[in-house]
């Protein structure tokens, strides 16, 4: 089976930076889209960024120009570089990966979540 493990969350002051990592392990034939969601207390889960492979990326309007998603296919890892952080970025961040164990329809797997808190 496939396991996604996240790291890199923590407490940072407004204007600071954090880099989140999400590493997938297990038998992976191919990885398609990878990305990040976040959920703040009392709010709906929000898609933050996605990488559909082939260098196709998308971002939520609220993070454009500040966040950058990237991936290392050799390591089966996706990253989220977060700069110029704001208090409203505070949330639990969840990574996902669409994985094919063998050629066919991919299934979505989720990380355990990592807390990001932006506060002075």
Coordinates of N, CA, C and O in Angstrom, one line a residue:
X1 N 0.8 -1.2 0.0 CA 0.0 0.0 0.0 C 0.9 1.2 0.0 O 2.1 1.2 0.2
X2 N 0.2 2.4 -0.2 CA 0.9 3.7 -0.3 C 0.7 4.5 1.0 O -0.4 4.6 1.5
X3 N 1.8 5.1 1.4 CA 1.7 5.9 2.6 C 2.3 7.3 2.3 O 3.4 7.4 1.7
X4 N 1.7 8.4 2.7 CA 2.2 9.7 2.6 C 2.5 10.3 4.0 O 1.6 10.3 4.8
X5 N 3.7 10.8 4.1 CA 4.1 11.4 5.4 C 4.5 12.8 5.2 O 5.4 13.1 4.4
X6 N 3.9 13.7 6.0 CA 4.1 15.1 5.9 C 5.1 15.6 7.0 O 5.2 15.0 8.1
X7 N 5.8 16.7 6.7 CA 6.7 17.3 7.7 C 6.9 18.8 7.3 O 6.6 19.2 6.2
X8 N 7.4 19.6 8.2 CA 7.7 21.0 8.0 C 6.8 22.0 8.6 O 7.1 23.2 8.5
X9 N 5.7 21.6 9.2 CA 4.8 22.6 9.8 C 5.4 23.2 11.0 O 6.5 22.7 11.6
X10 N 4.8 24.2 11.6 CA 5.3 24.8 12.8 C 4.7 26.2 13.0 O 3.8 26.6 12.3
X11 N 5.3 26.9 13.9 CA 4.9 28.3 14.2 C 5.9 29.3 13.6 O 7.1 29.1 13.7
X12 N 5.3 30.3 12.9 CA 6.1 31.3 12.3 C 5.5 32.7 12.4 O 4.2 32.8 12.5
X13 N 6.3 33.7 12.4 CA 5.7 35.1 12.5 C 5.2 35.5 11.1 O 5.7 35.0 10.1
X14 N 4.3 36.5 11.1 CA 3.9 37.0 9.8 C 5.0 37.5 9.0 O 5.9 38.2 9.5
X15 N 5.0 37.3 7.7 CA 6.1 37.6 6.8 C 7.2 36.5 6.7 O 8.0 36.6 5.8
X16 N 7.1 35.5 7.6 CA 8.1 34.5 7.5 C 7.8 33.4 6.5 O 6.9 33.5 5.7
X17 N 8.6 32.4 6.5 CA 8.5 31.3 5.5 C 8.5 29.9 6.2 O 9.1 29.7 7.2
X18 N 7.9 29.0 5.5 CA 8.0 27.6 5.9 C 8.0 26.7 4.6 O 7.5 27.2 3.6
X19 N 8.6 25.6 4.7 CA 8.6 24.6 3.6 C 8.0 23.3 4.0 O 8.6 22.7 4.9
X20 N 6.9 22.9 3.4 CA 6.3 21.6 3.8 C 6.8 20.5 2.8 O 6.9 20.8 1.6
X21 N 6.9 19.3 3.3 CA 7.3 18.2 2.5 C 6.3 17.1 2.6 O 5.7 16.9 3.7
X22 N 6.1 16.3 1.6 CA 5.2 15.2 1.6 C 5.8 14.1 0.8 O 5.9 14.2 -0.4
X23 N 6.2 13.0 1.5 CA 6.9 11.9 0.8 C 6.0 10.7 0.7 O 5.4 10.2 1.7
X24 N 5.9 10.1 -0.4 CA 5.1 8.9 -0.7 C 6.0 7.7 -0.7 O 7.1 7.7 -1.3
X25 N 5.5 6.6 -0.1 CA 6.3 5.3 -0.1 C 5.3 4.2 -0.4 O 4.1 4.3 -0.2
X26 N 5.9 3.1 -0.8 CA 5.2 1.9 -1.2 C 5.4 1.6 -2.7 O 6.3 2.2 -3.3
X27 N 4.7 0.6 -3.1 CA 4.8 0.3 -4.5 C 4.0 1.2 -5.4 O 2.8 1.3 -5.4
X28 N 4.7 2.0 -6.2 CA 4.1 3.1 -7.0 C 4.5 2.8 -8.4 O 5.7 2.9 -8.8
X29 N 3.6 2.6 -9.3 CA 3.8 2.4 -10.7 C 4.0 3.8 -11.3 O 4.9 4.0 -12.1
X30 N 3.1 4.7 -11.0 CA 3.2 6.1 -11.5 C 2.4 7.0 -10.6 O 1.5 6.6 -9.9
X31 N 2.9 8.3 -10.6 CA 2.2 9.3 -9.8 C 1.7 10.4 -10.8 O 2.4 10.8 -11.6
X32 N 0.4 10.7 -10.6 CA -0.2 11.7 -11.5 C -0.2 13.1 -10.7 O 0.8 13.6 -10.4
X33 N -1.4 13.6 -10.4 CA -1.5 14.9 -9.7 C -1.0 14.7 -8.3 O -1.3 13.7 -7.6
X34 N -0.4 15.7 -7.8 CA -0.1 15.9 -6.4 C -0.4 17.3 -5.9 O -0.4 18.2 -6.8
X35 N -0.8 17.5 -4.7 CA -1.1 18.8 -4.3 C -1.4 18.9 -2.8 O -1.1 18.0 -2.0
X36 N -1.9 20.1 -2.4 CA -2.1 20.5 -1.0 C -3.4 21.1 -0.8 O -3.9 22.0 -1.6
X37 N -4.1 20.6 0.2 CA -5.3 21.3 0.8 C -5.0 21.8 2.1 O -4.0 21.4 2.8
X38 N -5.9 22.7 2.6 CA -5.8 23.2 4.0 C -7.2 23.4 4.6 O -8.1 23.6 3.8
X39 N -7.2 23.3 5.9 CA -8.5 23.5 6.6 C -8.3 24.3 7.9 O -7.5 23.8 8.7
X40 N -8.9 25.4 8.0 CA -8.8 26.2 9.2 C -10.1 26.0 10.0 O -11.1 25.6 9.5
X41 N -10.0 26.2 11.3 CA -11.2 26.0 12.2 C -12.4 26.8 11.7 O -12.3 28.0 11.4
X42 N -13.5 26.1 11.5 CA -14.8 26.7 11.1 C -14.9 27.0 9.6 O -15.8 27.7 9.2
X43 N -13.9 26.6 8.8 CA -13.9 26.9 7.4 C -13.9 25.6 6.6 O -13.5 24.5 7.1
X44 N -14.3 25.7 5.4 CA -14.3 24.6 4.4 C -12.9 24.2 4.0 O -12.0 25.1 4.0
X45 N -12.7 22.9 3.7 CA -11.4 22.6 3.2 C -11.1 23.3 1.8 O -12.0 23.3 1.0
X46 N -9.9 23.8 1.7 CA -9.6 24.6 0.5 C -8.4 24.0 -0.2 O -7.4 23.7 0.4
X47 N -8.6 23.9 -1.5 CA -7.4 23.5 -2.4 C -6.5 24.7 -2.5 O -6.8 25.8 -2.9
X48 N -5.2 24.5 -2.1 CA -4.2 25.5 -2.0 C -3.4 25.5 -3.3 O -3.2 26.5 -3.9
X49 N -2.9 24.3 -3.7 CA -2.1 24.2 -4.9 C -2.1 22.8 -5.4 O -2.3 21.8 -4.6
X50 N -1.9 22.6 -6.7 CA -1.8 21.3 -7.3 C -0.8 21.3 -8.4 O -0.5 22.3 -9.1
X51 N -0.2 20.1 -8.6 CA 0.8 19.9 -9.7 C 0.2 18.7 -10.4 O 0.3 17.6 -9.9
X52 N -0.3 18.9 -11.6 CA -0.9 17.8 -12.4 C 0.1 17.0 -13.2 O -0.2 16.2 -14.0
X53 N 1.4 17.3 -13.0 CA 2.5 16.7 -13.7 C 2.6 17.4 -15.0 O 1.7 18.1 -15.5
X54 N 3.8 17.2 -15.7 CA 4.0 17.9 -16.9 C 4.2 19.4 -16.7 O 3.9 20.1 -17.7
X55 N 4.5 19.8 -15.5 CA 4.8 21.2 -15.2 C 3.5 22.1 -15.2 O 3.6 23.3 -15.3
X56 N 2.4 21.4 -15.1 CA 1.1 22.1 -15.0 C 0.7 22.3 -13.5 O 0.5 21.4 -12.8
X57 N 0.7 23.6 -13.1 CA 0.4 23.9 -11.7 C -0.7 24.9 -11.6 O -1.0 25.7 -12.5
X58 N -1.4 24.9 -10.5 CA -2.5 25.8 -10.2 C -2.5 26.2 -8.7 O -2.1 25.4 -7.9
X59 N -2.9 27.4 -8.4 CA -2.9 27.9 -7.1 C -4.2 28.6 -6.7 O -4.9 29.2 -7.6
X60 N -4.6 28.6 -5.5 CA -5.7 29.4 -5.0 C -5.3 30.9 -5.1 O -4.2 31.2 -4.9
X61 N -6.3 31.7 -5.4 CA -6.0 33.1 -5.6 C -5.4 33.7 -4.3 O -4.5 34.6 -4.4
X62 N -5.7 33.2 -3.1 CA -5.2 33.8 -1.9 C -3.8 33.5 -1.7 O -3.2 34.2 -0.8
X63 N -3.1 32.6 -2.4 CA -1.7 32.3 -2.2 C -0.9 32.6 -3.4 O 0.4 32.4 -3.3
X64 N -1.4 33.0 -4.5 CA -0.7 33.3 -5.7 C 0.4 34.3 -5.4 O 0.2 35.3 -4.8
X65 N 1.6 34.0 -5.9 CA 2.7 34.9 -5.7 C 3.5 34.7 -4.4 O 4.5 35.3 -4.2
X66 N 2.9 33.9 -3.5 CA 3.5 33.7 -2.2 C 3.9 32.2 -2.0 O 4.9 31.9 -1.4
X67 N 3.1 31.3 -2.5 CA 3.4 29.8 -2.4 C 3.9 29.3 -3.7 O 3.4 29.7 -4.8
X68 N 4.7 28.2 -3.6 CA 5.2 27.5 -4.8 C 5.2 26.0 -4.5 O 5.7 25.6 -3.5
X69 N 4.5 25.3 -5.4 CA 4.5 23.9 -5.3 C 5.5 23.3 -6.3 O 5.7 23.8 -7.4
X70 N 6.2 22.2 -5.8 CA 7.2 21.6 -6.7 C 7.2 20.1 -6.3 O 6.6 19.7 -5.3
X71 N 7.8 19.3 -7.2 CA 7.8 17.9 -6.9 C 9.2 17.3 -7.4 O 9.8 17.8 -8.3
X72 N 9.6 16.2 -6.7 CA 10.7 15.5 -7.1 C 10.3 14.0 -7.4 O 10.0 13.3 -6.4
X73 N 10.1 13.7 -8.6 CA 9.6 12.4 -9.0 C 10.5 11.2 -8.6 O 10.0 10.2 -8.2
X74 N 11.8 11.5 -8.6 CA 12.7 10.4 -8.2 C 12.5 10.0 -6.7 O 12.7 8.9 -6.3
X75 N 12.1 11.0 -5.9 CA 11.9 10.8 -4.5 C 10.4 10.6 -4.1 O 10.1 10.4 -2.9
X76 N 9.5 10.7 -5.1 CA 8.1 10.6 -4.8 C 7.6 11.6 -3.8 O 6.9 11.3 -2.9
X77 N 8.1 12.8 -3.9 CA 7.9 13.8 -2.9 C 7.4 15.1 -3.5 O 7.8 15.5 -4.6
X78 N 6.4 15.7 -2.8 CA 5.9 17.0 -3.2 C 6.2 18.0 -2.1 O 6.2 17.7 -0.9
X79 N 6.5 19.3 -2.5 CA 6.8 20.3 -1.6 C 5.9 21.5 -1.7 O 5.3 21.7 -2.8
X80 N 5.8 22.3 -0.7 CA 5.1 23.5 -0.7 C 5.9 24.6 0.0 O 6.0 24.6 1.2
X81 N 6.5 25.5 -0.8 CA 7.3 26.6 -0.2 C 6.3 27.7 0.0 O 5.6 28.2 -0.9
X82 N 6.2 28.2 1.3 CA 5.3 29.2 1.7 C 6.1 30.4 2.1 O 6.8 30.4 3.2
X83 N 6.0 31.5 1.4 CA 6.7 32.8 1.8 C 5.6 33.9 2.1 O 4.5 33.8 1.8
X84 N 6.1 34.9 2.7 CA 5.3 36.1 3.1 C 4.0 35.6 3.8 O 2.9 36.0 3.5
X85 N 4.1 34.7 4.8 CA 3.0 34.1 5.4 C 2.2 35.2 6.2 O 2.7 36.1 6.8
X86 N 0.9 34.9 6.2 CA -0.1 35.8 6.8 C -0.9 35.0 7.9 O -1.0 33.8 7.8
X87 N -1.4 35.7 8.9 CA -2.2 34.9 9.9 C -3.3 34.1 9.3 O -3.6 33.0 9.8
X88 N -3.9 34.6 8.2 CA -5.0 33.8 7.6 C -4.5 32.5 6.9 O -5.4 31.7 6.4
X89 N -3.2 32.3 6.8 CA -2.7 31.1 6.3 C -2.7 30.0 7.4 O -2.4 28.8 7.1
X90 N -3.0 30.3 8.6 CA -3.0 29.3 9.7 C -4.1 28.3 9.4 O -5.3 28.6 9.2
X91 N -3.7 27.0 9.4 CA -4.5 25.9 9.1 C -3.8 24.6 9.2 O -2.5 24.6 9.4
X92 N -4.5 23.5 9.2 CA -3.8 22.2 9.0 C -3.7 21.9 7.5 O -4.7 22.0 6.8
X93 N -2.5 21.6 7.0 CA -2.3 21.4 5.6 C -2.2 19.9 5.4 O -1.4 19.2 6.0
X94 N -2.9 19.4 4.3 CA -2.9 18.0 3.9 C -2.4 17.9 2.5 O -2.9 18.6 1.6
X95 N -1.5 17.0 2.3 CA -1.0 16.7 1.0 C -1.8 15.5 0.4 O -2.4 14.7 1.2
X96 N -1.9 15.4 -0.9 CA -2.5 14.3 -1.5 C -1.7 13.9 -2.8 O -0.9 14.7 -3.3
X97 N -1.8 12.6 -3.2 CA -1.2 12.1 -4.4 C -2.1 11.2 -5.1 O -2.8 10.3 -4.4
X98 N -2.3 11.3 -6.3 CA -3.0 10.4 -7.2 C -2.1 9.3 -7.7 O -1.2 9.7 -8.5
X99 N -2.2 8.1 -7.2 CA -1.2 7.0 -7.5 C -1.8 5.9 -8.2 O -2.9 5.4 -7.9
X100 N -1.0 5.3 -9.1 CA -1.4 4.1 -9.8 C -0.4 3.0 -9.3 O 0.8 3.2 -9.6
X101 N -0.8 2.0 -8.7 CA 0.0 0.9 -8.3 C 0.5 0.1 -9.5 O 1.6 -0.3 -9.7
X102 N -0.4 -0.1 -10.4 CA -0.2 -0.5 -11.8 C -0.9 0.3 -12.8 O -1.8 1.1 -12.4
X103 N -0.6 0.2 -14.0 CA -1.2 1.0 -15.0 C -2.8 0.9 -14.9 O -3.3 -0.2 -14.9
X104 N -3.4 2.0 -14.8 CA -4.9 2.0 -14.7 C -5.4 3.3 -14.1 O -4.7 4.3 -14.1
X105 N -6.6 3.3 -13.5 CA -7.1 4.4 -12.9 C -6.4 4.7 -11.5 O -6.4 3.8 -10.7
X106 N -5.9 5.9 -11.3 CA -5.2 6.2 -10.1 C -6.2 6.4 -8.9 O -7.3 6.8 -9.1
X107 N -5.7 6.1 -7.7 CA -6.4 6.3 -6.5 C -5.8 7.5 -5.7 O -4.6 7.6 -5.8
X108 N -6.6 8.2 -4.9 CA -6.1 9.3 -4.2 C -5.7 8.9 -2.8 O -6.5 8.3 -2.1
X109 N -4.5 9.3 -2.4 CA -4.0 9.0 -1.0 C -3.7 10.3 -0.3 O -3.4 11.3 -1.0
X110 N -3.8 10.3 1.0 CA -3.7 11.5 1.8 C -2.7 11.4 2.9 O -2.4 10.4 3.5
X111 N -2.0 12.6 3.1 CA -1.1 12.7 4.3 C -1.9 12.9 5.6 O -3.1 13.1 5.6
X112 N -1.1 12.8 6.7 CA -1.8 12.9 8.0 C -2.1 14.3 8.4 O -2.9 14.5 9.4
X113 N -1.6 15.3 7.7 CA -1.8 16.7 8.1 C -0.7 17.2 8.9 O -0.1 16.6 9.8
X114 N -0.4 18.5 8.7 CA 0.6 19.2 9.5 C 0.1 20.6 9.8 O -0.4 21.3 8.9
X115 N 0.3 21.0 11.1 CA -0.2 22.3 11.5 C 0.7 23.4 11.1 O 1.9 23.4 11.4
X116 N 0.2 24.5 10.5 CA 0.9 25.7 10.3 C 0.2 26.8 11.0 O -1.0 27.1 10.8
X117 N 1.0 27.5 11.9 CA 0.4 28.6 12.7 C 1.2 29.9 12.4 O 2.5 29.9 12.6
X118 N 0.6 30.9 12.0 CA 1.2 32.2 11.7 C 0.7 33.2 12.7 O -0.4 33.6 12.7
X119 N 1.6 33.6 13.6 CA 1.2 34.5 14.7 C 2.4 35.3 15.2 O 3.5 34.8 15.2
X120 N 2.2 36.5 15.6 CA 3.2 37.3 16.3 C 3.2 37.2 17.8 O 4.0 37.7 18.5

